Coordinates of C-alpha atoms in Angstrom, one line a residue:
Chain A
X1 CA -19.6 4.9 -4.2
X2 CA -21.2 2.2 -3.1
X3 CA -18.8 -0.6 -4.0
X4 CA -16.2 1.3 -1.7
X5 CA -18.8 2.3 1.0
X6 CA -20.3 -0.9 1.6
X7 CA -16.9 -3.1 1.8
X8 CA -16.8 -5.5 4.4
X9 CA -14.5 -8.5 4.6
X10 CA -15.7 -12.1 4.1
X11 CA -14.2 -15.1 5.6
X12 CA -16.7 -17.4 5.1
X13 CA -16.7 -18.4 1.2
X14 CA -19.1 -20.6 -0.7
X15 CA -17.6 -23.5 -3.1
X16 CA -18.7 -21.8 -6.2
X17 CA -15.9 -21.4 -8.3
X18 CA -14.3 -18.1 -10.2
X19 CA -14.8 -18.1 -13.8
X20 CA -10.9 -17.4 -15.1
X21 CA -12.1 -15.1 -17.5
X22 CA -13.3 -12.9 -14.3
X23 CA -9.9 -13.4 -12.6
X24 CA -8.3 -12.0 -15.5
X25 CA -10.5 -9.1 -15.6
X26 CA -9.7 -8.4 -11.7
X27 CA -6.3 -8.9 -12.7
X28 CA -6.5 -6.5 -15.6
X29 CA -8.0 -3.8 -13.6
X30 CA -5.2 -4.2 -11.0
X31 CA -2.8 -3.4 -13.3
X32 CA -4.4 0.2 -14.6
X33 CA -3.5 1.4 -10.9
X34 CA -0.6 4.1 -10.1
X35 CA 2.6 2.6 -10.1
X36 CA 5.8 4.8 -9.7
X37 CA 7.4 5.9 -12.9
X38 CA 5.3 3.6 -14.8
X39 CA 7.9 0.8 -14.3
X40 CA 5.4 -1.9 -12.5
X41 CA 7.7 -3.2 -9.9
X42 CA 5.2 -5.6 -9.0
X43 CA 4.2 -9.4 -9.6
X44 CA 1.1 -11.0 -8.8
X45 CA 1.1 -14.9 -8.0
X46 CA -2.4 -16.5 -8.3
X47 CA -2.8 -19.6 -6.3
X48 CA -5.9 -21.6 -7.7
X49 CA -5.6 -25.3 -7.5
X50 CA -5.9 -26.8 -4.1
X51 CA -2.3 -27.7 -3.8
X52 CA -1.2 -24.2 -4.5
X53 CA -3.4 -22.7 -1.8
X54 CA -2.6 -25.8 0.5
X55 CA 0.7 -25.0 0.6
X56 CA 0.0 -21.3 1.9
X57 CA -3.1 -21.9 4.2
X58 CA -0.5 -23.0 7.1
X59 CA 1.7 -20.2 6.7
X60 CA -1.2 -17.9 7.0
X61 CA -1.9 -19.5 10.2
X62 CA -4.9 -21.5 9.3
X63 CA -7.2 -18.6 9.4
X64 CA -10.7 -18.8 8.5
X65 CA -10.5 -16.7 5.4
X66 CA -7.4 -18.9 4.1
X67 CA -9.4 -22.1 4.7
X68 CA -12.4 -21.2 3.1
X69 CA -11.3 -18.9 0.2
X70 CA -11.1 -20.4 -3.6
X71 CA -8.4 -18.1 -4.8
X72 CA -5.4 -16.5 -3.5
X73 CA -3.6 -13.6 -5.3
X74 CA -0.1 -12.8 -3.6
X75 CA 1.2 -9.6 -4.4
X76 CA 4.9 -9.5 -4.9
X77 CA 7.3 -6.0 -4.7
X78 CA 9.3 -7.1 -7.7
X79 CA 12.4 -5.3 -8.9
X80 CA 13.8 -8.8 -10.4
X81 CA 12.0 -8.1 -13.7
X82 CA 13.0 -4.8 -14.1
X83 CA 16.7 -5.6 -13.0
X84 CA 16.9 -8.3 -15.9
X85 CA 15.7 -5.5 -18.4
X86 CA 18.1 -3.3 -17.2
X87 CA 20.8 -5.9 -17.6
X88 CA 19.7 -6.4 -21.4
X89 CA 19.8 -2.7 -22.0
X90 CA 23.3 -2.1 -20.7
X91 CA 21.8 -0.2 -17.8
X92 CA 23.7 -0.3 -14.2
X93 CA 20.3 -0.9 -11.9
X94 CA 20.6 0.5 -8.7
X95 CA 17.7 -1.1 -6.9
X96 CA 19.0 -3.1 -4.2
X97 CA 18.2 -0.8 -1.3
X98 CA 15.2 -0.2 1.4
X99 CA 13.8 2.7 -0.8
X100 CA 13.2 0.7 -4.2
X101 CA 11.5 -1.9 -1.8
X102 CA 9.3 0.2 -0.3
X103 CA 8.3 2.0 -3.8
X104 CA 7.9 -1.5 -5.1
X105 CA 5.6 -2.4 -1.9
X106 CA 3.4 0.7 -2.7
X107 CA 2.9 0.0 -5.9
X108 CA 1.9 -3.5 -5.3
X109 CA -0.5 -2.5 -2.6
X110 CA -2.3 -0.1 -4.9
X111 CA -2.8 -2.9 -7.5
X112 CA -4.0 -5.0 -4.6
X113 CA -6.8 -2.8 -3.6
X114 CA -7.9 -2.0 -7.2
X115 CA -8.1 -6.1 -7.5
X116 CA -10.3 -6.0 -4.4
X117 CA -12.7 -3.3 -5.6
X118 CA -13.0 -5.0 -9.0
X119 CA -13.8 -8.3 -7.3
X120 CA -16.2 -6.5 -5.0
X121 CA -18.0 -5.1 -7.8
X122 CA -18.4 -8.6 -9.3
X123 CA -20.2 -9.8 -6.5
X124 CA -16.9 -11.3 -5.0
X125 CA -15.9 -11.4 -1.3
X126 CA -12.6 -10.5 -0.1
X127 CA -10.0 -10.8 3.0
X128 CA -6.5 -9.2 3.2
X129 CA -3.8 -11.8 4.7
X130 CA -1.8 -9.6 6.5
X131 CA 0.1 -12.7 8.0
X132 CA 2.0 -12.5 4.5
X133 CA 4.7 -10.4 6.2
X134 CA 4.8 -12.5 9.2
X135 CA 5.9 -15.4 7.3
X136 CA 7.4 -13.7 4.1
X137 CA 10.4 -16.1 4.4
X138 CA 8.4 -19.3 4.2
X139 CA 6.2 -17.6 1.4
X140 CA 9.4 -16.8 -0.5
X141 CA 10.1 -20.4 -0.2
X142 CA 7.0 -21.9 -1.2
X143 CA 6.2 -19.8 -4.1
X144 CA 9.7 -19.6 -5.6
X145 CA 10.6 -15.9 -5.3
X146 CA 13.8 -15.1 -6.6
X147 CA 16.1 -12.4 -5.1
X148 CA 15.0 -8.5 -5.3
X149 CA 11.3 -9.7 -4.7
X150 CA 9.4 -9.7 -1.7
X151 CA 5.8 -10.9 -0.8
X152 CA 3.8 -7.7 0.9
X153 CA 0.1 -8.7 0.9
X154 CA -2.2 -11.6 0.2
X155 CA -5.9 -11.2 -0.7
X156 CA -8.3 -14.4 -0.4
X157 CA -11.2 -14.5 -2.8
X158 CA -14.3 -16.4 -3.4
X159 CA -17.9 -15.6 -3.5
X160 CA -19.6 -14.9 0.0
X161 CA -21.2 -17.4 2.2
X162 CA -22.1 -14.9 4.7
X163 CA -23.0 -11.1 4.9
X164 CA -21.3 -9.5 7.8
X165 CA -22.2 -6.1 9.4
X166 CA -20.0 -3.6 8.3
X167 CA -16.9 -3.2 10.6
X168 CA -17.1 -0.1 13.5
X169 CA -14.9 2.6 12.7
X170 CA -13.7 5.4 14.7
X171 CA -15.5 8.9 13.7
X172 CA -13.6 10.6 10.9
X173 CA -12.9 13.5 12.7
X174 CA -10.3 11.3 14.6
X175 CA -8.6 10.6 11.3
X176 CA -8.5 13.9 9.6
X177 CA -6.2 16.6 10.1
X178 CA -6.3 19.7 8.8
X179 CA -3.1 21.2 7.9
X180 CA -0.9 19.8 10.2
X181 CA -1.1 16.7 12.6
X182 CA -2.9 17.8 16.0
X183 CA -2.0 15.5 18.9
X184 CA -4.5 13.8 20.6
X185 CA -5.3 14.5 24.3
X186 CA -6.2 11.4 26.4
X187 CA -9.6 12.5 26.6
X188 CA -10.2 13.0 22.9
X189 CA -8.9 9.7 22.3
X190 CA -11.3 8.1 24.9
X191 CA -14.5 9.9 23.0
X192 CA -12.9 8.5 19.8
X193 CA -12.8 5.0 20.9
X194 CA -15.9 4.9 23.0
X195 CA -18.4 3.8 20.5
X196 CA -16.1 0.6 19.8
X197 CA -15.7 0.0 23.1
X198 CA -19.3 0.0 24.0
X199 CA -20.2 -2.5 21.0
X200 CA -21.2 -5.8 22.6
X201 CA -19.2 -7.5 20.7
X202 CA -16.0 -6.1 22.0
X203 CA -17.3 -6.6 25.5
X204 CA -17.8 -10.1 24.8
X205 CA -14.2 -10.3 23.4
X206 CA -13.2 -8.2 26.8
X207 CA -14.7 -11.0 29.1
X208 CA -13.7 -14.1 27.1
X209 CA -10.2 -13.0 27.2
X210 CA -10.4 -12.4 31.0
X211 CA -9.1 -8.6 30.4
X212 CA -10.2 -5.6 31.7
X213 CA -10.1 -3.1 28.7
X214 CA -10.5 -3.6 25.4
X215 CA -7.0 -2.4 24.7
X216 CA -5.6 -5.2 26.3
X217 CA -7.2 -7.8 24.2
X218 CA -5.2 -6.2 21.3
X219 CA -1.9 -5.8 23.5
X220 CA -1.9 -9.0 25.4
X221 CA -3.9 -11.4 23.0
X222 CA -4.2 -10.2 19.3
X223 CA -1.0 -8.2 18.8
X224 CA 1.5 -8.6 21.2
X225 CA 4.6 -7.1 21.5
X226 CA 6.8 -10.4 21.7
X227 CA 5.1 -11.6 18.4
X228 CA 5.6 -8.2 17.1
X229 CA 9.1 -8.0 17.7
X230 CA 9.9 -11.6 16.7
X231 CA 8.3 -11.3 13.3
X232 CA 9.7 -7.9 12.9
X233 CA 13.1 -9.4 13.1
X234 CA 12.3 -12.0 10.6
X235 CA 10.8 -9.7 8.0
X236 CA 13.9 -7.5 8.3
X237 CA 16.1 -10.9 8.0
X238 CA 14.0 -11.8 4.7
X239 CA 14.3 -8.4 3.0
X240 CA 18.3 -8.7 3.7
X241 CA 18.2 -12.3 2.0
X242 CA 16.3 -10.6 -0.7
X243 CA 18.7 -8.0 -1.4
X244 CA 16.7 -4.9 -0.4
X245 CA 19.1 -3.7 2.5
X246 CA 22.5 -3.6 0.8
Chain B
X1 CA -14.8 -1.6 -13.9
X2 CA -14.7 1.7 -15.9
X3 CA -13.5 4.0 -13.0
X4 CA -10.6 1.7 -12.5
X5 CA -9.9 0.7 -16.1
X6 CA -9.8 4.3 -17.5
X7 CA -7.5 5.7 -14.5
X8 CA -4.8 8.0 -15.9
X9 CA -2.4 10.3 -13.6
X10 CA -3.3 14.0 -14.0
X11 CA -0.6 16.5 -13.5
X12 CA -2.1 19.7 -15.1
X13 CA -5.3 20.9 -12.9
X14 CA -7.7 23.5 -13.1
X15 CA -8.4 26.3 -10.6
X16 CA -12.0 24.8 -9.6
X17 CA -12.3 24.4 -6.1
X18 CA -13.4 21.1 -4.5
X19 CA -16.1 21.3 -2.6
X20 CA -15.4 20.6 1.1
X21 CA -18.6 18.3 1.2
X22 CA -16.9 16.2 -1.5
X23 CA -13.6 16.3 0.1
X24 CA -15.1 14.6 3.2
X25 CA -17.0 11.9 1.6
X26 CA -14.0 10.9 -0.8
X27 CA -12.0 10.4 3.0
X28 CA -15.2 8.7 4.2
X29 CA -14.9 6.3 1.4
X30 CA -11.1 5.9 2.5
X31 CA -12.1 4.8 5.7
X32 CA -14.0 1.8 4.6
X33 CA -10.8 0.4 3.2
X34 CA -9.5 -2.9 4.9
X35 CA -7.4 -2.2 7.8
X36 CA -5.2 -4.9 10.0
X37 CA -7.5 -6.0 12.9
X38 CA -9.9 -3.0 12.1
X39 CA -7.1 -1.2 14.5
X40 CA -7.3 1.7 11.9
X41 CA -3.3 2.5 12.1
X42 CA -3.4 5.4 9.7
X43 CA -4.2 9.3 9.7
X44 CA -4.7 11.6 7.0
X45 CA -3.2 15.2 6.7
X46 CA -5.2 17.8 4.4
X47 CA -3.5 20.4 2.8
X48 CA -6.1 22.9 1.2
X49 CA -4.5 26.4 1.8
X50 CA -2.3 27.9 -0.2
X51 CA 0.3 28.0 2.6
X52 CA -0.3 24.5 3.7
X53 CA 0.5 23.4 0.1
X54 CA 3.2 25.8 -0.3
X55 CA 5.1 24.2 2.4
X56 CA 4.9 21.1 1.0
X57 CA 5.4 21.8 -2.9
X58 CA 9.3 22.1 -2.5
X59 CA 9.6 18.8 -0.7
X60 CA 8.1 17.0 -3.5
X61 CA 11.0 18.6 -5.8
X62 CA 8.5 21.0 -7.2
X63 CA 6.9 18.4 -9.6
X64 CA 4.1 19.7 -11.8
X65 CA 1.4 17.6 -10.2
X66 CA 2.1 19.2 -7.0
X67 CA 2.6 22.9 -8.0
X68 CA -0.8 22.5 -10.0
X69 CA -3.2 20.8 -7.5
X70 CA -6.0 22.1 -5.2
X71 CA -5.6 19.7 -2.5
X72 CA -3.1 17.4 -1.2
X73 CA -3.8 14.4 1.1
X74 CA -0.9 12.9 2.9
X75 CA -1.2 9.4 4.2
X76 CA 0.2 8.8 7.5
X77 CA 1.2 5.0 8.9
X78 CA 0.0 6.4 12.7
X79 CA 0.6 4.3 15.5
X80 CA 0.4 7.4 18.2
X81 CA -3.4 7.6 18.3
X82 CA -3.4 3.9 19.0
X83 CA -0.8 4.0 21.9
X84 CA -2.5 6.4 23.5
X85 CA -5.8 4.5 23.7
X86 CA -3.6 1.6 24.8
X87 CA -2.1 4.0 27.6
X88 CA -5.6 5.0 28.8
X89 CA -6.7 1.4 28.9
X90 CA -3.9 0.2 31.0
X91 CA -2.5 -1.8 28.0
X92 CA 0.9 -2.4 27.3
X93 CA 1.6 -1.6 23.5
X94 CA 4.3 -3.1 21.9
X95 CA 4.1 -1.5 18.5
X96 CA 7.6 0.5 18.0
X97 CA 8.9 -2.0 15.3
X98 CA 9.3 -2.5 11.8
X99 CA 6.5 -5.1 11.6
X100 CA 3.9 -2.5 13.1
X101 CA 5.4 0.4 10.9
X102 CA 4.9 -2.1 7.6
X103 CA 1.4 -3.1 9.0
X104 CA 0.4 0.3 9.3
X105 CA 1.6 1.2 6.2
X106 CA -0.6 -0.9 4.3
X107 CA -3.6 0.4 6.1
X108 CA -2.5 3.8 4.8
X109 CA -1.9 2.7 1.2
X110 CA -5.4 0.8 0.9
X111 CA -6.9 3.9 2.4
X112 CA -5.1 6.1 -0.3
X113 CA -6.1 4.1 -3.2
X114 CA -9.9 3.9 -2.2
X115 CA -9.7 7.8 -1.8
X116 CA -8.3 8.2 -5.5
X117 CA -11.0 5.7 -7.0
X118 CA -13.5 7.7 -5.2
X119 CA -12.1 11.0 -6.4
X120 CA -12.0 9.8 -10.0
X121 CA -15.3 8.4 -9.6
X122 CA -16.5 12.3 -8.9
X123 CA -14.6 13.6 -11.9
X124 CA -11.3 14.8 -10.1
X125 CA -8.1 13.7 -11.1
X126 CA -5.2 12.4 -8.9
X127 CA -1.6 12.0 -8.8
X128 CA 0.5 10.2 -6.4
X129 CA 3.6 11.8 -5.1
X130 CA 6.2 8.9 -4.6
X131 CA 8.5 11.8 -3.3
X132 CA 6.8 11.5 0.4
X133 CA 8.8 8.7 1.5
X134 CA 12.2 10.5 0.0
X135 CA 11.7 13.5 1.9
X136 CA 9.8 12.2 5.1
X137 CA 12.3 13.6 7.2
X138 CA 11.2 17.3 6.2
X139 CA 7.3 16.1 6.2
X140 CA 7.5 15.0 9.4
X141 CA 8.9 18.4 10.5
X142 CA 6.3 20.6 8.3
X143 CA 3.3 18.3 9.3
X144 CA 4.2 18.4 13.1
X145 CA 4.0 14.0 12.9
X146 CA 4.9 13.0 16.5
X147 CA 6.5 9.9 17.3
X148 CA 5.2 6.5 16.1
X149 CA 3.9 8.2 13.0
X150 CA 5.5 8.0 9.3
X151 CA 4.4 9.8 6.0
X152 CA 3.8 7.0 3.6
X153 CA 2.2 8.5 0.1
X154 CA 0.4 12.0 -0.7
X155 CA -1.9 12.2 -3.3
X156 CA -2.3 15.8 -5.5
X157 CA -5.9 16.5 -6.3
X158 CA -8.1 18.4 -8.4
X159 CA -9.9 18.9 -11.6
X160 CA -8.3 17.7 -14.6
X161 CA -7.1 20.1 -17.0
X162 CA -5.4 17.8 -19.3
X163 CA -6.7 14.2 -20.9
X164 CA -3.6 12.4 -21.4
X165 CA -3.7 8.9 -23.1
X166 CA -3.8 6.0 -20.7
X167 CA -0.3 4.6 -19.8
X168 CA 1.2 1.9 -21.6
X169 CA 1.7 -1.4 -19.5
X170 CA 3.8 -4.4 -20.0
X171 CA 1.6 -7.3 -21.2
X172 CA -0.6 -8.9 -17.9
X173 CA 0.9 -12.2 -18.8
X174 CA 4.4 -10.7 -17.5
X175 CA 3.1 -9.8 -14.4
X176 CA 1.2 -13.0 -13.3
X177 CA 2.6 -15.8 -12.2
X178 CA 0.6 -19.3 -11.9
X179 CA 1.0 -21.1 -8.8
X180 CA 4.6 -20.2 -8.1
X181 CA 6.9 -17.5 -9.6
X182 CA 8.2 -18.2 -13.0
X183 CA 11.7 -16.4 -13.5
X184 CA 12.2 -14.7 -16.6
X185 CA 14.3 -15.5 -19.6
X186 CA 16.2 -12.8 -21.1
X187 CA 14.4 -13.0 -24.2
X188 CA 11.0 -13.2 -22.5
X189 CA 11.8 -9.7 -20.8
X190 CA 12.8 -8.1 -24.1
X191 CA 9.6 -9.4 -25.5
X192 CA 7.6 -7.8 -22.3
X193 CA 9.2 -4.5 -22.9
X194 CA 9.4 -4.5 -26.7
X195 CA 5.9 -2.5 -27.0
X196 CA 7.3 0.1 -24.6
X197 CA 10.5 0.6 -26.0
X198 CA 9.1 1.1 -29.6
X199 CA 6.4 4.1 -28.5
X200 CA 7.8 7.4 -29.9
X201 CA 7.3 9.1 -26.6
X202 CA 10.2 6.7 -25.0
X203 CA 12.4 6.9 -28.4
X204 CA 12.4 10.6 -27.8
X205 CA 13.2 9.9 -24.2
X206 CA 16.4 8.3 -25.2
X207 CA 17.2 10.8 -27.7
X208 CA 16.5 13.7 -25.4
X209 CA 18.6 12.3 -22.6
X210 CA 21.3 11.1 -24.8
X211 CA 21.3 7.5 -24.1
X212 CA 21.5 4.5 -25.9
X213 CA 18.5 2.4 -24.2
X214 CA 15.4 3.1 -22.6
X215 CA 16.6 1.4 -19.5
X216 CA 19.7 3.7 -19.3
X217 CA 17.3 6.6 -19.1
X218 CA 16.0 5.0 -15.8
X219 CA 18.9 3.9 -14.3
X220 CA 21.2 7.2 -15.0
X221 CA 18.8 10.0 -15.2
X222 CA 15.4 9.3 -13.4
X223 CA 15.9 6.5 -10.5
X224 CA 19.7 6.8 -10.2
X225 CA 21.8 4.0 -7.8
X226 CA 23.4 7.1 -5.8
X227 CA 20.2 8.8 -5.3
X228 CA 18.1 5.7 -4.1
X229 CA 21.0 4.8 -1.5
X230 CA 20.9 8.2 -0.4
X231 CA 17.0 8.4 0.2
X232 CA 17.3 5.1 1.3
X233 CA 19.3 5.6 4.3
X234 CA 17.5 8.9 4.8
X235 CA 14.2 7.0 5.1
X236 CA 15.9 4.4 7.3
X237 CA 17.1 7.2 9.7
X238 CA 13.6 8.7 9.6
X239 CA 11.8 5.5 10.8
X240 CA 14.3 5.1 13.7
X241 CA 13.9 8.5 14.7
X242 CA 10.1 8.0 14.7
X243 CA 10.3 5.4 16.9
X244 CA 9.9 2.2 14.4
X245 CA 13.1 0.3 14.6
X246 CA 13.4 -0.5 18.3

């Protein structure tokens, strides 16, 4: 499938506005995704105006894709709406727990990916902002998210103003396991990552960051233990505050 | 987009085998999905033989889609491979935490949705088995999953032997929020769910289960508080055992 296979994340977007009817159609395609028990435990917050986007850019660490996008869609794991429906229906909701949160997060993520594919199929470019879970607390605040909701991911959308090359991937044999997980030997892993490690792009990364290996660029610069632990704690606190760890 | 918009979950599959070359092509389309930092923190376990599938069917509570499928794909949040790569590269991995698990889960779920869309585009039918996180502990065991991996979802795949109607969805206005989350009044929620509640299918559900409202079918029969709490606890324990809550 060409749309899937030619995916590449876009971080530079043009000024061209996105037709609101197109946005509606993307969201509609989103809602056709599978959802647990057809309960639709998600909501989508659309940030389109300059003010609305501006309130979020900083929380996404001012990353390029966020600064340039015409539109943010924040995908929310949402038990709140369902809980209200239960209350009206004289039904005792039991969804203030981790399993329910995670189930809702799955719902929200499948919807997000559908929206991305629909967007790309219509000539738009997208970039996932993984930072959503880093600053969930602040995003909850800015977006007025009530109890029993949680922001899971955000996509930045716009018309592409660049045409990046497709990202490298490790060989598919390194991803797929037949029947059972076959653990990797060190030499297998070395082989799987050898293509990546030999790309000029990454060699430049290592040099720029004054590291010995590409793995060190990830562990010491981009995704550091201390940061991960800090944001982990913060995310768990936010989950608790939102009522998902009762 | 027709493939997205005509999605419907399939639970009855024919005996027709899926060409292994097609399976490979679906998995390839999967790996083109976005992934945090292009780190590809996921693996896919393919269960194709009768024995491999049989070992999993029970763990998915013998649900119809699981019993009938020709193929299961279990999507794994996988930090193990990356950790080995870090070790080889003399880099100190810091991914034994909740944030890293959740980031990997996002990776795995976007891949899963790509595979589903590619499958449907090739005439196959799919059904998500949300039960994966209910019995993660046992699935970890059966699939030999090492530390720092976790099964996030499973898709059951095969050629459709039924043509169900498209599932009802609440109106899109009930899902989408402009700029900020606008909380729902009870009357708004009543309105949003009125179409669903008036479907004969659900009226029959209520009667069958001897309940007063549709919401009670969900809270008292299908997704019960006690079950949710039990499986929540179990999932959190499994996350701990797999080294994601250090």
